[in-house]
Structures are given as C-alpha cells and as structure tokens.
Coordinates of C-alpha atoms in Angstrom, one line a residue:
V1 CA 163.2 141.1 131.9
S2 CA 161.5 144.4 131.0
T3 CA 158.5 145.6 132.9
C4 CA 156.8 147.6 130.1
C5 CA 156.9 148.3 126.4
A6 CA 158.5 151.7 127.2
C7 CA 161.3 149.9 129.0
V8 CA 161.8 147.5 126.1
F9 CA 162.0 150.5 123.8
W10 CA 164.5 152.2 126.2
N11 CA 166.8 149.3 126.1
S12 CA 166.9 149.1 122.3
A13 CA 169.9 150.4 120.3
S14 CA 170.5 154.1 121.0
R15 CA 173.1 156.9 121.1
T16 CA 174.0 158.3 124.5
M17 CA 174.4 162.1 124.3
A18 CA 177.0 162.9 126.9
G19 CA 177.4 166.5 126.0
T20 CA 173.6 167.0 126.0
W21 CA 173.3 165.3 129.3
L22 CA 175.9 167.6 130.9
A23 CA 174.1 170.7 129.6
W24 CA 170.7 169.4 130.6
T25 CA 171.7 168.5 134.1
T26 CA 173.1 172.0 134.6
V27 CA 169.7 173.5 133.7
M28 CA 167.6 170.9 135.6
A29 CA 169.7 171.2 138.8
V30 CA 168.1 174.6 139.3
S31 CA 164.5 173.6 138.6
V32 CA 164.5 170.1 140.2
S33 CA 166.8 170.3 143.2
A34 CA 164.2 172.3 145.1
Y35 CA 161.7 169.4 145.0
P36 CA 161.9 166.1 146.9
T37 CA 163.5 163.4 144.9
T38 CA 163.2 160.3 147.1
D39 CA 162.2 156.9 145.7
S40 CA 159.2 156.7 148.1
A41 CA 156.8 157.2 145.2
I42 CA 158.2 154.1 143.5
E43 CA 157.6 151.8 146.5
Y44 CA 153.9 152.4 146.2
C45 CA 151.9 154.3 143.6
R46 CA 150.7 157.3 145.4
D47 CA 148.3 159.9 144.1
M48 CA 150.5 162.3 142.1
Q49 CA 147.7 164.9 141.8
P50 CA 146.6 164.1 138.2
Q51 CA 144.6 166.6 136.2
R52 CA 141.0 166.4 137.4
S53 CA 139.4 168.6 134.8
L54 CA 139.4 166.3 131.7
D55 CA 137.3 165.7 128.7
L56 CA 138.1 162.1 128.0
E57 CA 136.7 162.3 124.5
Q58 CA 139.4 164.9 123.7
L59 CA 142.1 162.5 124.8
M60 CA 141.1 159.7 122.4
G61 CA 142.9 159.0 119.1
L62 CA 146.4 159.1 117.9
W63 CA 149.4 160.5 119.8
H64 CA 153.2 160.5 119.1
T65 CA 155.6 159.7 122.0
V66 CA 158.2 162.5 121.9
E67 CA 159.9 161.8 125.3
I68 CA 160.1 159.1 128.0
I69 CA 161.3 160.3 131.4
Q70 CA 162.5 157.6 133.9
H71 CA 161.8 158.2 137.6
R72 CA 163.3 154.9 138.9
D73 CA 167.0 155.3 139.9
E74 CA 168.7 152.5 137.9
Q75 CA 172.0 152.8 136.2
R76 CA 170.6 151.7 132.8
F77 CA 168.2 154.6 132.7
R78 CA 170.7 157.4 133.5
G79 CA 171.6 160.1 131.0
V80 CA 170.0 161.4 127.9
Q81 CA 169.5 159.2 124.9
E82 CA 168.2 160.1 121.4
T83 CA 166.5 157.9 118.8
D84 CA 164.9 158.5 115.4
T85 CA 162.1 156.0 116.3
C86 CA 158.8 157.6 117.0
P87 CA 156.5 155.3 119.0
M88 CA 152.7 155.8 118.4
V89 CA 150.0 155.6 121.0
H90 CA 146.3 155.2 120.2
L91 CA 143.7 155.7 122.9
A92 CA 140.1 154.5 122.7
K93 CA 137.1 154.2 125.0
T94 CA 135.6 150.7 125.4
G95 CA 132.9 151.7 127.9
S96 CA 131.9 154.6 130.1
N97 CA 134.9 154.1 132.4
D98 CA 137.1 151.7 130.4
L99 CA 139.9 152.6 128.1
K100 CA 142.4 150.7 125.9
M101 CA 145.8 152.0 124.8
L102 CA 147.8 150.6 121.9
W103 CA 151.5 151.2 121.9
H104 CA 153.1 150.7 118.5
E105 CA 156.7 150.8 117.5
P106 CA 158.9 149.0 114.9
A107 CA 159.6 146.2 117.4
G108 CA 155.9 145.4 117.7
H109 CA 152.8 146.5 119.7
V110 CA 151.2 146.1 123.1
E111 CA 147.6 146.7 124.1
Y112 CA 146.9 148.0 127.6
R113 CA 143.5 148.1 129.3
F114 CA 142.6 150.6 132.0
R115 CA 139.6 151.4 134.2
I116 CA 138.6 154.7 135.8
T117 CA 137.3 153.6 139.2
D118 CA 136.3 157.2 140.3
P119 CA 134.5 159.2 137.7
G120 CA 135.3 162.3 139.8
N121 CA 139.0 161.7 139.2
P122 CA 139.1 160.8 135.5
G123 CA 142.9 161.3 135.3
F124 CA 143.6 158.3 137.6
W125 CA 143.5 154.9 135.7
L126 CA 144.0 151.4 137.0
S127 CA 145.5 148.6 134.8
W128 CA 142.7 146.1 134.1
G129 CA 143.7 142.6 133.0
P130 CA 146.8 141.4 131.2
Q131 CA 148.4 143.1 128.2
N132 CA 148.2 141.6 124.7
G133 CA 150.2 142.1 121.5
S134 CA 153.2 141.0 119.5
M135 CA 155.7 142.3 121.9
L136 CA 154.7 139.7 124.4
T137 CA 156.7 137.2 122.3
K138 CA 159.8 139.0 123.6
P139 CA 161.0 139.0 127.3
Y140 CA 158.1 141.0 128.9
Q141 CA 156.7 141.3 132.4
Q142 CA 153.1 142.3 132.6
F143 CA 152.4 145.9 133.8
A144 CA 150.1 146.1 136.9
G145 CA 149.7 149.5 138.4
T146 CA 148.4 153.0 137.8
V147 CA 148.5 155.6 135.0
Q148 CA 148.0 159.2 136.0
V149 CA 147.2 162.0 133.5
M150 CA 149.5 164.7 134.8
K151 CA 148.7 167.1 132.1
A152 CA 146.3 167.1 129.1
V153 CA 146.0 170.1 126.7
Q154 CA 145.2 170.4 123.0
T155 CA 148.7 169.8 121.8
H156 CA 150.2 167.4 124.3
M157 CA 149.5 165.0 127.2
V158 CA 151.7 163.5 130.0
L159 CA 151.0 160.1 131.4
T160 CA 152.9 158.8 134.5
F161 CA 153.0 155.0 134.8
C162 CA 153.7 153.3 138.1
S163 CA 154.0 149.7 139.1
P164 CA 155.0 149.2 142.7
N165 CA 158.7 148.3 143.1
Q166 CA 159.0 147.6 139.4
S167 CA 158.7 150.6 137.1
H168 CA 158.0 154.4 137.3
Y169 CA 158.2 156.6 134.3
S170 CA 156.3 159.3 132.4
I171 CA 155.7 159.6 128.7
I172 CA 155.2 162.9 126.9
L173 CA 152.7 162.6 124.0
A174 CA 152.0 165.1 121.2
R175 CA 149.4 165.2 118.6
Y176 CA 152.1 165.7 116.0
N177 CA 155.6 164.3 116.1
H178 CA 157.2 167.4 117.5
L179 CA 156.8 169.5 120.7
S180 CA 158.5 172.8 121.4
S181 CA 161.4 173.0 123.9
T182 CA 159.3 175.5 125.9
E183 CA 156.4 173.0 126.3
I184 CA 158.8 170.1 127.2
R185 CA 160.6 172.3 129.8
G186 CA 157.2 173.1 131.2
V187 CA 156.4 169.4 131.5
R188 CA 159.7 168.6 133.3
N189 CA 159.1 171.5 135.7
L190 CA 155.6 170.1 136.4
L191 CA 157.0 166.6 137.2
G192 CA 159.6 168.2 139.4
R193 CA 156.9 170.0 141.4
R194 CA 155.2 166.7 141.9
G195 CA 158.4 165.3 143.5
L196 CA 159.3 163.0 140.6
P197 CA 163.0 162.5 140.2
Q198 CA 164.2 162.7 136.5
I199 CA 166.8 160.0 136.3
G200 CA 167.1 159.7 132.6
V201 CA 165.4 161.0 129.4
R202 CA 164.8 159.2 126.2
E203 CA 164.2 161.7 123.4
T204 CA 162.3 160.2 120.4
C205 CA 161.3 161.3 116.9
K206 CA 164.6 163.2 116.7
D207 CA 165.2 163.0 112.9
S208 CA 161.5 162.9 112.0
A209 CA 160.3 165.8 109.8
P210 CA 157.3 167.6 111.4
L211 CA 154.1 166.3 110.0
A212 CA 152.7 168.8 107.5
G213 CA 149.0 168.6 108.6
P214 CA 146.1 166.4 109.7
T215 CA 146.1 164.3 106.5
A216 CA 149.3 162.5 107.5
V217 CA 148.0 161.9 111.0
L218 CA 144.7 160.5 109.7
V219 CA 146.6 158.0 107.5
L220 CA 148.6 156.8 110.4
L221 CA 145.5 156.6 112.6
S222 CA 143.7 154.5 110.0
A223 CA 146.6 152.1 109.9
L224 CA 146.7 151.7 113.6
T225 CA 143.0 151.3 113.9
V226 CA 143.1 148.4 111.4
V227 CA 145.8 146.7 113.6
F228 CA 143.7 147.4 116.6
S229 CA 140.5 145.8 115.2
R230 CA 142.1 142.8 113.5
N231 CA 144.1 141.6 116.5
Y232 CA 141.5 142.3 119.3

C-alpha cells in the first residue's frame, strides 16, 4: 500500500540508471557525508527549518515536479530512476491560512488540503482532512503529517513531506519543466545541511522539451483549474 501519490508514482514503470547512480553517489558522498543521516527525522516530523520569509501569493499556481528525493531508507527507493512523465502540481489558497494542492499525473490526481497554524511560520503546513481524487481508487493510504517549504524562489520550490513512521520525501518543483543542474545541486546540498539522507532520486520530465514560454504554462494551468473546480 502506498502512502502518498509521489510513492505511487515512484513505483510505476521506470528505468533504473545504474551508471548515473554510481556517478551521482561519488559526487554526493563529498557533500552529504558531513551531515547527519540518521532516520530520527522519520520517526517524528521535526522542524526542518523551513523558509520563514515567504510571500504565499507568489507560491500559488502551476508547478512542474522535476525531481522526487526519498529520505526513508527502503530498498525500493534506492538508486536513481528516470521517467519521461512530468507530474503537475497546482497550489491555491482557500482561506487566510488554508491551502489546497492538486497533484496530477497520467495515473490520476489527488487533492491535498493544508493549514498554516502559525502565521509567523508560513513555510510549515499541517495536513488538514483526508485527500480526494481519482488516485484513491488505487491502493492508497491517506497522508497525515507535515509539509515544509525548504526553499521558495522565483524559478523553483522545494517541499518536504513527512508522515511519522510512514513516508519522508522532498519534491523539487519548477515553474517550467526544466531546472538547471546547478540549481538542483544547490537543493540537494541544502537538504544535506538539514540532515536529510538522500536514499534515492526520481528524475522526471527527462525527455520533455523545455516549454517555450508562459503561453504553454497558461494552457496547462487552465486545464488543471477546470479539473480542480469540477471535481471539488
């Protein structure tokens, strides 16, 4: 039974890139080994020092999931995997401190709801109520835990999901369907400094041509918004 839509996506058909994994672990051994890599953060969802200076309005709208990094040490997550699929995420405010997030991929969609309980810490979100969506017709276990905004800038954002003793992973989101290797390396180093072990990486949107401009993004955003409003 999967604990989240990202885990369902992780377990779908993929190509394991053994050569890439060996090259990547050589590089990451230098940048991550200096940081603690215990599983203590998985046993309970501790404060991972999310970004406190946030303009929530700037986070709303459409994002592309360009990478999923697993922090929970399980055999099925180890290694580097690539896929052409490019999951979409749409964020919207439903109140002063309430958010909803729609995850959409070819297998279906899931809607999450979150609440910001401390306005002084807007990067720390609590799951609020059960998930909805077409992916619940598949084996699915409801996510109950926290999401922390580890980084949010104009071009990309990093969300770390944690459900005690069930799941712990981060997703790298980009406004377009591509992020430079320098930016991705910076995210991985940031997670390492927060003591998050990087057990496995799921690289997405690998064969997707970079979107030419905002017009394509607006078309995709409109389609997702229609799905959002019709179903909920």
